[in-house]
Amino acid sequence: MGYKLSAARIFFAIVIVNALGFALKYFDLDTHFIFLGFRFHIAAIIPFLIVIKKDHFNLIKESFTKLQFTRIVRVILAFIFSTILFILILFLVKKIKIGDPEYFYEFGLSSIVDYPIYLVWNSIQLMLLYFFLAIIQKRLKYNFIIIFAVSILIFIYEFIPLKKVLLNYESIVAFILVCLIVSVTMKNFNNIYLFIFLIFSSIWVSLLALGSSSSTLVNLFFAANYDSWEGLFTIDKSFPNFLVPAYYLLLLGSLFFMALIKKRKSEWGINNI
């Protein structure tokens, strides 16, 4: 089935979300909001609302029904293995250690217990982001490149400072890697449930373990009124400040590996094995 979507409509969505985002930042207002207990970032919902048309509803229905759950389990296991391996290696080389004991128990461990709640709270906005990217993927050629570019452009205003000159290069690199994870997930494991789990969990783990100075991310992913979070672990000060991008790079590598296995099995005519 063909899904009509013009490039102009995508461009319009990018322009609108960035114009609104810059305006909110200029007046020191949040670029996210809470509605009925769910967290919403404007870049995750406005593009979808702009491009959605009547002939896209069948695509939305198919997103919930035409699934291959065997592949979901494999990718989730790869994610869990990569995360444990990353933390374990850092512990073994003594580059991280348990952080402030009070916050470790009060905020850190309680956040782990509340993970399912955080996931549900953020599921709607990730679902709308998935639909937006799925519509683009169905309509346009070179969809990996397009999805990667669009993923960057709809969030770009968050990384362009208005009132300060200094750029946080670690955050920019991490953001680009997350957009690559989004693109690989959409291209090779086009599954709405996996998308929600993987994108949320990847960011959530990095925030919980290594911390963040972004109040937007902390408020969205932990529903906490903190301006920042130092993380469960304290990082050796002599170590480079690119641990978060390194974590995302490891996850990206594991996804590429899983995608390669999927491709080889497809070429050999093996399905769901």
Coordinates of C-alpha atoms in Angstrom, one line a residue:
M1 CA 0.0 0.0 0.0
G2 CA 1.3 3.5 -0.9
Y3 CA 1.4 6.2 1.7
K4 CA 1.4 9.8 0.4
L5 CA 3.8 12.1 2.1
S6 CA 5.5 15.1 0.4
A7 CA 9.0 16.2 1.3
A8 CA 7.6 19.7 1.8
R9 CA 5.4 18.4 4.7
I10 CA 8.5 16.9 6.4
F11 CA 10.4 20.1 5.9
F12 CA 7.5 22.1 7.3
A13 CA 7.4 19.8 10.4
I14 CA 11.1 20.3 11.0
V15 CA 10.8 24.1 10.6
I16 CA 7.8 24.3 13.0
V17 CA 9.2 22.2 15.8
N18 CA 12.5 24.1 15.7
A19 CA 10.8 27.5 15.6
L20 CA 8.7 26.6 18.6
G21 CA 11.7 25.0 20.4
F22 CA 13.9 28.0 19.9
A23 CA 11.1 30.3 21.1
L24 CA 10.5 28.2 24.2
K25 CA 14.2 28.2 25.0
Y26 CA 14.5 31.9 24.4
F27 CA 11.9 32.6 27.1
D28 CA 13.5 29.9 29.4
L29 CA 10.4 27.6 29.1
D30 CA 10.5 23.8 29.0
T31 CA 10.4 22.1 25.7
H32 CA 8.5 19.2 27.2
F33 CA 5.2 19.0 29.1
I34 CA 3.1 16.5 31.1
F35 CA -0.4 15.6 30.1
L36 CA -2.5 13.0 32.0
G37 CA 0.6 11.8 33.7
F38 CA 2.5 11.1 30.4
R39 CA 5.7 12.9 29.4
F40 CA 5.8 14.6 26.0
H41 CA 8.7 16.3 24.3
I42 CA 7.5 18.7 21.5
A43 CA 10.0 17.1 19.0
A44 CA 8.4 13.7 19.5
I45 CA 4.8 14.8 18.9
I46 CA 4.6 17.9 16.7
P47 CA 6.1 16.3 13.6
F48 CA 3.7 13.4 13.8
L49 CA 0.7 15.7 14.2
I50 CA 1.8 17.6 11.1
V51 CA 2.4 14.7 8.7
I52 CA -0.4 12.3 9.8
K53 CA -3.1 11.8 7.2
K54 CA -6.1 9.5 6.9
D55 CA -4.2 7.0 4.7
H56 CA -1.6 6.5 7.4
F57 CA -4.0 4.9 9.9
N58 CA -3.6 1.5 8.3
L59 CA 0.2 1.8 8.8
I60 CA -0.4 2.6 12.5
K61 CA -2.6 -0.5 12.8
E62 CA 0.0 -2.7 11.1
S63 CA 2.6 -1.4 13.5
F64 CA 0.8 -3.1 16.4
T65 CA 0.0 -6.4 14.6
K66 CA 2.6 -7.4 12.0
L67 CA 5.5 -8.3 14.4
Q68 CA 8.3 -10.8 14.8
F69 CA 8.8 -11.3 18.5
T70 CA 11.7 -13.7 18.2
R71 CA 13.9 -10.9 16.9
I72 CA 12.8 -8.6 19.7
V73 CA 14.1 -11.1 22.3
R74 CA 17.5 -11.3 20.6
V75 CA 18.0 -7.6 20.3
I76 CA 16.9 -7.1 23.9
L77 CA 19.4 -9.7 25.1
A78 CA 22.1 -8.0 23.0
F79 CA 21.2 -4.7 24.7
I80 CA 21.3 -6.2 28.2
F81 CA 24.6 -8.0 27.5
S82 CA 26.2 -4.8 26.0
T83 CA 25.1 -2.7 29.0
I84 CA 26.4 -5.2 31.6
L85 CA 29.7 -5.7 29.7
F86 CA 30.2 -1.9 29.5
I87 CA 29.7 -1.3 33.3
L88 CA 31.7 -4.4 34.2
I89 CA 34.8 -3.4 32.1
L90 CA 34.8 0.1 33.6
F91 CA 34.7 -1.5 37.1
L92 CA 37.5 -3.9 36.3
V93 CA 39.8 -1.2 35.0
K94 CA 38.8 0.9 38.1
K95 CA 37.5 3.9 36.1
I96 CA 34.2 4.1 37.9
K97 CA 33.1 3.5 41.5
I98 CA 29.8 3.7 43.4
G99 CA 28.8 7.3 43.9
D100 CA 27.3 9.2 46.8
P101 CA 25.8 6.4 49.1
E102 CA 22.8 8.6 50.0
Y103 CA 21.7 9.3 46.5
F104 CA 22.8 5.8 45.4
Y105 CA 20.0 4.3 47.5
E106 CA 17.5 7.2 47.6
F107 CA 17.4 8.1 43.9
G108 CA 19.5 5.4 42.1
L109 CA 18.1 2.1 43.3
S110 CA 14.6 3.5 43.6
S111 CA 14.8 4.5 40.0
I112 CA 15.6 1.0 39.0
V113 CA 12.5 -0.3 40.9
D114 CA 10.4 2.4 39.1
Y115 CA 11.8 1.6 35.6
P116 CA 8.5 0.1 34.3
I117 CA 6.6 3.3 35.4
Y118 CA 9.2 5.5 33.7
L119 CA 8.9 3.4 30.6
V120 CA 5.1 3.7 30.5
W121 CA 5.2 7.4 31.2
N122 CA 7.4 7.9 28.1
S123 CA 5.8 5.3 25.9
I124 CA 3.3 7.6 24.2
Q125 CA 5.8 10.1 23.0
L126 CA 8.1 7.4 21.7
M127 CA 5.2 5.8 20.0
L128 CA 4.3 9.0 18.2
L129 CA 8.0 9.5 17.2
Y130 CA 8.0 5.9 15.8
F131 CA 4.9 6.6 13.7
F132 CA 6.4 9.7 12.3
L133 CA 9.6 7.9 11.3
A134 CA 7.6 4.9 10.0
I135 CA 5.6 7.1 7.7
I136 CA 8.8 8.6 6.3
Q137 CA 10.3 5.1 5.9
K138 CA 7.3 3.8 4.0
R139 CA 7.2 6.8 1.6
L140 CA 10.8 7.8 0.8
K141 CA 13.8 6.2 -0.7
Y142 CA 17.2 6.0 1.1
N143 CA 15.1 5.8 4.3
F144 CA 18.1 5.0 6.6
I145 CA 19.8 8.3 5.6
I146 CA 16.5 10.2 5.6
I147 CA 15.5 8.9 9.1
F148 CA 19.0 9.7 10.5
A149 CA 18.9 13.2 9.1
V150 CA 15.3 13.9 10.2
S151 CA 16.0 12.5 13.7
I152 CA 18.8 15.0 14.0
L153 CA 16.9 18.0 12.6
I154 CA 13.8 17.7 14.7
F155 CA 15.8 17.8 17.9
I156 CA 18.6 20.1 16.7
Y157 CA 17.4 23.2 18.6
E158 CA 18.1 21.4 21.9
F159 CA 21.8 21.4 21.0
I160 CA 22.2 24.9 19.6
P161 CA 22.8 27.4 22.4
L162 CA 21.0 30.8 22.3
K163 CA 22.6 32.5 25.3
K164 CA 26.0 30.9 25.6
V165 CA 28.7 30.2 23.2
L166 CA 30.2 27.0 24.6
L167 CA 29.1 23.7 23.0
N168 CA 28.9 20.4 24.9
Y169 CA 30.6 18.2 22.4
E170 CA 30.1 15.1 24.5
S171 CA 26.3 15.7 24.4
I172 CA 26.4 16.4 20.6
V173 CA 28.3 13.2 19.9
A174 CA 26.0 11.2 22.1
F175 CA 22.9 12.7 20.4
I176 CA 24.3 11.8 17.0
L177 CA 24.9 8.2 18.1
V178 CA 21.4 7.9 19.5
C179 CA 20.0 9.1 16.2
L180 CA 22.1 6.4 14.5
I181 CA 20.6 3.8 17.0
V182 CA 17.1 5.1 16.1
S183 CA 17.9 4.7 12.3
V184 CA 19.3 1.2 12.7
T185 CA 16.4 0.1 14.8
M186 CA 13.9 1.5 12.3
K187 CA 15.7 0.1 9.3
N188 CA 16.5 -3.4 10.5
F189 CA 14.1 -4.1 13.4
N190 CA 11.0 -2.2 12.4
N191 CA 9.0 -3.0 15.5
I192 CA 7.2 -0.4 17.6
Y193 CA 7.6 -2.3 20.9
L194 CA 11.3 -2.8 20.4
F195 CA 11.7 0.8 19.4
I196 CA 10.0 2.1 22.5
F197 CA 12.0 -0.3 24.8
L198 CA 15.4 0.2 23.1
I199 CA 15.4 4.0 22.7
F200 CA 14.0 4.6 26.2
S201 CA 16.2 2.1 27.9
S202 CA 19.4 3.2 26.1
I203 CA 19.0 6.8 27.3
W204 CA 17.7 5.8 30.7
V205 CA 20.7 3.5 31.5
S206 CA 23.2 6.1 30.5
L207 CA 21.5 8.8 32.5
L208 CA 21.1 6.6 35.6
A209 CA 24.6 5.2 35.5
L210 CA 26.7 8.1 34.3
G211 CA 24.4 11.1 35.0
S212 CA 23.5 14.2 33.0
S213 CA 23.5 18.0 33.3
S214 CA 20.3 18.2 31.2
S215 CA 17.2 19.0 33.3
T216 CA 15.0 18.1 30.4
L217 CA 16.4 14.5 30.2
V218 CA 16.3 14.0 34.0
N219 CA 12.7 15.3 34.2
L220 CA 11.5 13.2 31.3
F221 CA 13.2 10.0 32.1
F222 CA 13.0 10.0 35.9
A223 CA 10.1 12.4 36.6
A224 CA 12.4 14.1 39.0
N225 CA 12.6 17.8 39.7
Y226 CA 16.4 17.9 39.6
D227 CA 18.4 20.2 37.4
S228 CA 21.0 17.5 36.9
W229 CA 21.9 14.0 38.2
E230 CA 25.5 12.9 38.9
G231 CA 24.8 9.3 38.2
L232 CA 25.1 6.0 40.2
F233 CA 28.8 5.9 39.5
T234 CA 31.6 8.4 40.0
I235 CA 33.9 8.6 37.0
D236 CA 37.7 8.8 37.4
K237 CA 38.6 12.4 36.7
S238 CA 41.7 11.3 34.7
F239 CA 39.4 9.5 32.3
P240 CA 38.1 11.2 29.1
N241 CA 34.6 12.7 29.3
F242 CA 33.2 10.6 26.5
L243 CA 31.9 7.6 28.4
V244 CA 28.3 8.3 27.5
P245 CA 29.1 8.3 23.7
A246 CA 31.2 5.2 24.3
Y247 CA 28.2 3.4 25.7
Y248 CA 26.0 4.4 22.8
L249 CA 28.8 3.4 20.4
L250 CA 28.9 -0.1 22.0
L251 CA 25.1 -0.4 21.7
L252 CA 25.2 0.7 18.1
G253 CA 27.9 -1.9 17.3
S254 CA 25.7 -4.6 18.9
L255 CA 22.7 -3.5 16.8
F256 CA 24.8 -3.6 13.6
F257 CA 26.0 -7.1 14.6
M258 CA 22.4 -8.2 15.1
A259 CA 21.4 -6.6 11.8
L260 CA 24.2 -8.4 10.0
I261 CA 23.0 -11.8 11.5
K262 CA 19.5 -11.0 10.4
K263 CA 20.6 -10.2 6.9
R264 CA 22.7 -13.4 6.6
K265 CA 19.8 -15.5 7.8
S266 CA 17.5 -13.8 5.3
E267 CA 20.0 -14.5 2.5
W268 CA 20.1 -18.2 3.5
G269 CA 16.3 -18.4 3.7
I270 CA 16.2 -18.9 7.5
N271 CA 13.4 -17.1 9.3
N272 CA 12.9 -16.6 13.0
I273 CA 15.8 -18.8 14.0

